[in-house]
mmCIF file of C-alpha atoms in Angstrom:
data_model
loop_
_atom_site.group_PDB
_atom_site.id
_atom_site.type_symbol
_atom_site.label_atom_id
_atom_site.label_comp_id
_atom_site.label_asym_id
_atom_site.label_seq_id
_atom_site.Cartn_x
_atom_site.Cartn_y
_atom_site.Cartn_z
ATOM 1 C CA GLU W 1 99.387 92.304 96.603
ATOM 2 C CA ALA W 2 96.762 92.567 98.032
ATOM 3 C CA GLY W 3 95.569 95.085 101.338
ATOM 4 C CA VAL W 4 95.357 95.149 104.411
ATOM 5 C CA ALA W 5 91.851 93.181 105.123
ATOM 6 C CA GLN W 6 89.227 93.773 108.254
ATOM 7 C CA SER W 7 85.843 92.770 109.510
ATOM 8 C CA PRO W 8 83.103 92.891 109.909
ATOM 9 C CA ARG W 9 82.941 96.365 108.452
ATOM 10 C CA TYR W 10 80.474 97.695 109.894
ATOM 11 C CA LYS W 11 79.078 96.113 113.569
ATOM 12 C CA ILE W 12 76.061 97.887 115.586
ATOM 13 C CA ILE W 13 75.448 95.867 119.444
ATOM 14 C CA GLU W 14 73.966 97.079 122.770
ATOM 15 C CA LYS W 15 76.026 98.372 125.920
ATOM 16 C CA ARG W 16 77.083 95.060 128.030
ATOM 17 C CA GLN W 17 77.016 92.816 125.132
ATOM 18 C CA SER W 18 80.840 91.025 123.527
ATOM 19 C CA VAL W 19 82.065 92.322 119.919
ATOM 20 C CA ALA W 20 85.289 90.851 117.851
ATOM 21 C CA PHE W 21 87.482 92.116 114.847
ATOM 22 C CA TRP W 22 88.926 91.248 112.435
ATOM 23 C CA CYS W 23 92.118 91.728 110.657
ATOM 24 C CA ASN W 24 94.397 90.594 107.954
ATOM 25 C CA PRO W 25 97.761 92.107 107.315
ATOM 26 C CA ILE W 26 99.080 92.408 104.288
ATOM 27 C CA SER W 27 101.837 89.753 103.732
ATOM 28 C CA GLY W 28 105.013 88.871 105.003
ATOM 29 C CA HIS W 29 104.962 92.401 107.388
ATOM 30 C CA ALA W 30 105.785 91.632 111.286
ATOM 31 C CA THR W 31 104.292 94.100 112.493
ATOM 32 C CA LEU W 32 100.619 95.048 113.382
ATOM 33 C CA TYR W 33 98.947 97.554 115.238
ATOM 34 C CA TRP W 34 94.590 97.926 116.233
ATOM 35 C CA TYR W 35 93.943 101.809 116.463
ATOM 36 C CA GLN W 36 90.667 103.401 117.862
ATOM 37 C CA GLN W 37 89.138 106.526 115.768
ATOM 38 C CA ILE W 38 86.667 108.298 117.355
ATOM 39 C CA LEU W 39 84.632 110.700 115.307
ATOM 40 C CA GLY W 40 86.287 113.971 115.490
ATOM 41 C CA GLN W 41 89.940 112.823 116.788
ATOM 42 C CA GLY W 42 93.298 111.337 115.060
ATOM 43 C CA PRO W 43 93.363 107.276 115.163
ATOM 44 C CA LYS W 44 95.160 106.528 118.972
ATOM 45 C CA LEU W 45 97.192 103.568 118.868
ATOM 46 C CA LEU W 46 95.939 100.644 121.334
ATOM 47 C CA ILE W 47 97.945 97.428 121.004
ATOM 48 C CA GLN W 48 100.916 96.940 118.840
ATOM 49 C CA PHE W 49 102.527 93.317 117.815
ATOM 50 C CA GLN W 50 105.946 92.379 116.609
ATOM 51 C CA ASN W 51 105.089 89.062 115.237
ATOM 52 C CA ASN W 52 103.117 86.903 117.621
ATOM 53 C CA GLY W 53 104.103 89.088 120.813
ATOM 54 C CA VAL W 54 102.917 92.060 122.496
ATOM 55 C CA VAL W 55 105.278 95.160 121.765
ATOM 56 C CA ASP W 56 103.022 98.349 123.024
ATOM 57 C CA ASP W 57 99.691 97.959 124.803
ATOM 58 C CA SER W 58 99.597 100.795 126.997
ATOM 59 C CA GLN W 59 96.841 102.640 125.819
ATOM 60 C CA LEU W 60 94.471 99.452 126.023
ATOM 61 C CA PRO W 61 91.283 99.436 128.368
ATOM 62 C CA LYS W 62 92.451 95.558 129.762
ATOM 63 C CA ASP W 63 89.574 95.607 131.610
ATOM 64 C CA ARG W 64 87.568 95.132 128.633
ATOM 65 C CA PHE W 65 89.878 94.929 125.677
ATOM 66 C CA SER W 66 91.571 91.952 124.694
ATOM 67 C CA ALA W 67 93.778 91.186 120.951
ATOM 68 C CA GLU W 68 95.754 88.848 120.224
ATOM 69 C CA ARG W 69 98.265 87.380 117.340
ATOM 70 C CA LEU W 70 98.423 83.444 117.330
ATOM 71 C CA LYS W 71 100.917 82.387 115.121
ATOM 72 C CA GLY W 72 101.933 85.509 114.441
ATOM 73 C CA VAL W 73 100.031 86.350 110.894
ATOM 74 C CA ASP W 74 96.018 87.434 111.594
ATOM 75 C CA SER W 75 94.529 88.816 114.867
ATOM 76 C CA THR W 76 91.859 89.381 116.480
ATOM 77 C CA LEU W 77 90.097 92.562 119.063
ATOM 78 C CA LYS W 78 87.751 91.448 121.469
ATOM 79 C CA ILE W 79 85.553 93.907 123.456
ATOM 80 C CA GLN W 80 83.850 92.225 126.247
ATOM 81 C CA PRO W 81 81.664 94.471 128.002
ATOM 82 C CA ALA W 82 80.530 97.328 125.421
ATOM 83 C CA LYS W 83 80.539 100.602 126.865
ATOM 84 C CA LEU W 84 78.717 103.564 124.568
ATOM 85 C CA GLU W 85 82.132 105.212 124.634
ATOM 86 C CA ASP W 86 83.879 102.435 122.273
ATOM 87 C CA SER W 87 82.401 103.365 119.650
ATOM 88 C CA ALA W 88 84.829 104.275 117.471
ATOM 89 C CA VAL W 89 86.520 103.213 114.465
ATOM 90 C CA TYR W 90 88.265 100.462 114.413
ATOM 91 C CA LEU W 91 91.539 100.801 112.826
ATOM 92 C CA CYS W 92 94.233 97.809 111.723
ATOM 93 C CA ALA W 93 97.221 98.313 110.128
ATOM 94 C CA SER W 94 100.579 96.686 109.318
ATOM 95 C CA SER W 95 104.172 97.329 108.365
ATOM 96 C CA LEU W 96 106.753 95.503 107.220
ATOM 97 C CA VAL W 97 109.221 96.029 110.208
ATOM 98 C CA ASP W 98 108.424 98.871 113.385
ATOM 99 C CA LEU W 99 108.965 102.526 112.942
ATOM 100 C CA TYR W 100 108.158 101.844 108.851
ATOM 101 C CA GLU W 101 105.591 102.972 107.090
ATOM 102 C CA GLN W 102 102.203 101.546 108.093
ATOM 103 C CA TYR W 103 99.304 100.404 105.703
ATOM 104 C CA PHE W 104 95.859 100.318 107.114
ATOM 105 C CA GLY W 105 92.835 98.755 106.568
ATOM 106 C CA PRO W 106 89.616 99.850 105.750
ATOM 107 C CA GLY W 107 88.481 99.822 109.221
ATOM 108 C CA THR W 108 85.368 98.451 111.954
ATOM 109 C CA ARG W 109 83.189 101.109 112.227
ATOM 110 C CA LEU W 110 81.110 99.897 116.021
ATOM 111 C CA THR W 111 78.306 101.825 117.278
ATOM 112 C CA VAL W 112 77.453 100.798 121.209
ATOM 113 C CA THR W 113 73.251 101.639 121.984
ATOM 114 C CA SER E 1 96.431 114.628 120.524
ATOM 115 C CA GLN E 2 98.158 117.006 122.078
ATOM 116 C CA GLU E 3 101.598 116.753 120.474
ATOM 117 C CA LEU E 4 100.447 117.563 116.951
ATOM 118 C CA GLU E 5 97.974 120.042 116.384
ATOM 119 C CA GLN E 6 96.502 120.741 112.850
ATOM 120 C CA SER E 7 94.958 123.896 111.349
ATOM 121 C CA PRO E 8 92.308 124.511 110.068
ATOM 122 C CA GLN E 9 90.301 122.145 110.912
ATOM 123 C CA SER E 10 87.863 122.528 108.382
ATOM 124 C CA LEU E 11 88.695 123.798 105.066
ATOM 125 C CA ILE E 12 85.959 124.359 101.994
ATOM 126 C CA VAL E 13 87.414 125.820 98.794
ATOM 127 C CA GLN E 14 85.968 125.995 95.419
ATOM 128 C CA GLU E 15 87.686 123.373 92.698
ATOM 129 C CA GLY E 16 90.499 124.765 91.289
ATOM 130 C CA LYS E 17 91.453 126.807 93.965
ATOM 131 C CA ASN E 18 95.494 126.441 96.097
ATOM 132 C CA LEU E 19 95.059 125.791 99.915
ATOM 133 C CA THR E 20 97.441 125.026 103.031
ATOM 134 C CA ILE E 21 96.692 122.615 106.135
ATOM 135 C CA ASN E 22 99.119 122.973 109.266
ATOM 136 C CA CYS E 23 100.721 120.399 111.438
ATOM 137 C CA THR E 24 103.007 121.934 114.258
ATOM 138 C CA SER E 25 104.183 119.809 116.665
ATOM 139 C CA SER E 26 105.329 120.145 120.296
ATOM 140 C CA LYS E 27 108.139 118.187 120.080
ATOM 141 C CA THR E 28 111.246 117.690 118.132
ATOM 142 C CA LEU E 29 110.070 116.483 114.182
ATOM 143 C CA TYR E 30 111.679 113.694 112.799
ATOM 144 C CA GLY E 31 109.718 111.225 110.571
ATOM 145 C CA LEU E 32 106.526 113.624 109.902
ATOM 146 C CA TYR E 33 103.541 111.471 107.800
ATOM 147 C CA TRP E 34 101.083 112.486 105.665
ATOM 148 C CA TYR E 35 98.250 110.031 105.819
ATOM 149 C CA LYS E 36 94.384 110.668 103.613
ATOM 150 C CA GLN E 37 91.467 109.453 105.051
ATOM 151 C CA LYS E 38 88.218 109.357 103.414
ATOM 152 C CA TYR E 39 84.863 108.819 105.363
ATOM 153 C CA GLY E 40 84.008 105.084 106.399
ATOM 154 C CA GLU E 41 87.769 104.062 104.841
ATOM 155 C CA GLY E 42 91.095 103.457 105.635
ATOM 156 C CA LEU E 43 93.931 106.076 106.046
ATOM 157 C CA ILE E 44 95.932 106.059 102.946
ATOM 158 C CA PHE E 45 99.702 106.733 103.120
ATOM 159 C CA LEU E 46 100.825 109.779 101.304
ATOM 160 C CA MET E 47 104.763 111.019 102.482
ATOM 161 C CA MET E 48 106.506 111.266 104.709
ATOM 162 C CA LEU E 49 109.393 113.688 105.670
ATOM 163 C CA GLN E 50 112.689 113.515 107.859
ATOM 164 C CA LYS E 51 114.761 115.913 108.038
ATOM 165 C CA GLY E 52 114.009 119.814 108.052
ATOM 166 C CA GLY E 53 113.982 121.199 104.727
ATOM 167 C CA GLU E 54 112.667 118.751 102.845
ATOM 168 C CA GLU E 55 110.044 118.557 100.733
ATOM 169 C CA LYS E 56 108.237 116.456 99.127
ATOM 170 C CA SER E 57 104.935 115.658 96.083
ATOM 171 C CA HIS E 58 102.829 113.532 95.312
ATOM 172 C CA GLU E 59 100.623 114.528 92.097
ATOM 173 C CA LYS E 60 99.005 117.599 92.900
ATOM 174 C CA ILE E 61 100.180 117.609 96.542
ATOM 175 C CA THR E 62 103.068 119.230 98.388
ATOM 176 C CA ALA E 63 104.381 118.953 101.684
ATOM 177 C CA LYS E 64 107.266 120.790 103.373
ATOM 178 C CA LEU E 65 109.440 120.137 106.870
ATOM 179 C CA ASP E 66 109.991 122.672 109.095
ATOM 180 C CA GLU E 67 112.698 121.832 111.966
ATOM 181 C CA LYS E 68 112.835 125.201 113.099
ATOM 182 C CA LYS E 69 109.294 125.842 113.597
ATOM 183 C CA GLN E 70 108.711 122.318 114.881
ATOM 184 C CA GLN E 71 105.994 122.078 111.868
ATOM 185 C CA SER E 72 105.245 120.932 108.735
ATOM 186 C CA SER E 73 102.673 122.177 105.214
ATOM 187 C CA LEU E 74 100.643 120.913 102.966
ATOM 188 C CA HIS E 75 99.902 121.990 100.148
ATOM 189 C CA ILE E 76 97.360 121.196 96.995
ATOM 190 C CA THR E 77 97.275 122.746 94.132
ATOM 191 C CA ALA E 78 94.384 123.214 92.150
ATOM 192 C CA SER E 79 92.303 121.394 94.390
ATOM 193 C CA GLN E 80 89.616 118.688 92.474
ATOM 194 C CA PRO E 81 86.718 117.054 93.959
ATOM 195 C CA SER E 82 88.961 113.992 94.154
ATOM 196 C CA HIS E 83 91.279 116.083 97.019
ATOM 197 C CA ALA E 84 88.591 115.763 99.420
ATOM 198 C CA GLY E 85 88.867 113.760 102.477
ATOM 199 C CA ILE E 86 90.317 113.800 106.097
ATOM 200 C CA TYR E 87 94.663 114.863 106.344
ATOM 201 C CA LEU E 88 96.318 113.427 109.242
ATOM 202 C CA CYS E 89 100.129 114.368 110.097
ATOM 203 C CA GLY E 90 101.765 112.085 112.092
ATOM 204 C CA LEU E 91 104.323 112.001 114.275
ATOM 205 C CA TYR E 92 106.658 108.752 115.998
ATOM 206 C CA TYR E 93 106.707 110.213 119.731
ATOM 207 C CA GLY E 94 107.779 107.418 121.901
ATOM 208 C CA ASN E 95 108.051 104.786 119.286
ATOM 209 C CA LYS E 96 104.508 104.955 119.108
ATOM 210 C CA LEU E 97 102.718 106.514 115.922
ATOM 211 C CA VAL E 98 100.462 109.945 116.892
ATOM 212 C CA PHE E 99 98.338 111.989 115.260
ATOM 213 C CA GLY E 100 96.418 114.649 115.007
ATOM 214 C CA ALA E 101 92.461 115.404 114.666
ATOM 215 C CA GLY E 102 92.795 115.629 111.125
ATOM 216 C CA THR E 103 91.877 118.204 108.866
ATOM 217 C CA ILE E 104 88.831 117.704 106.949
ATOM 218 C CA LEU E 105 88.637 119.000 103.541
ATOM 219 C CA ARG E 106 85.640 119.983 100.912
ATOM 220 C CA VAL E 107 86.117 120.854 97.423
ATOM 221 C CA LYS E 108 83.335 122.506 95.974
ATOM 222 C CA SER E 109 83.034 121.796 91.934
#
């Protein structure tokens, strides 16, 4: 069974530029999560989708971050414009259903200079 | 997160030694997850503990849940270089999986 796929693995941008990350969850997993992990901290949930609907985006900085999951399969997370404090690893995870074991992708390491 | 505190923050052990990592919750423990993360990689699920007194093992890693203390401990027996990484505990709180800051484990061979 293929795992959660993410791309790119690494990205370096300058502040005020925009960036997008892509995630393809495990086939059949209805729930998809985006996490932000700042160095030295645990992952923090940014947004959770159930199929193509948003379940929780309370911690998503909506003035600059946006995410979509069209067709209820893969998802993109965008940052526009990026700030220095957005430097982090962005992790995508999926689970069969909500409140169940989550499987994580390898993450995208973003550096904002 | 403020809900979960892990100790120690980091640990260096000699190969072959045993070690314990603790995760203490400020909320009632129900459904405590342990994950392992290697640098630059995603999280790998280790095990989930659901009720007080529960104990689970995965290879040489054993985790226990103490509901009264609101604490879970992760014990590694006879550590190996392959055990090195960041160990994270996670707890569902308000339908959201929140994580501790992690414990960095280095194993010296």
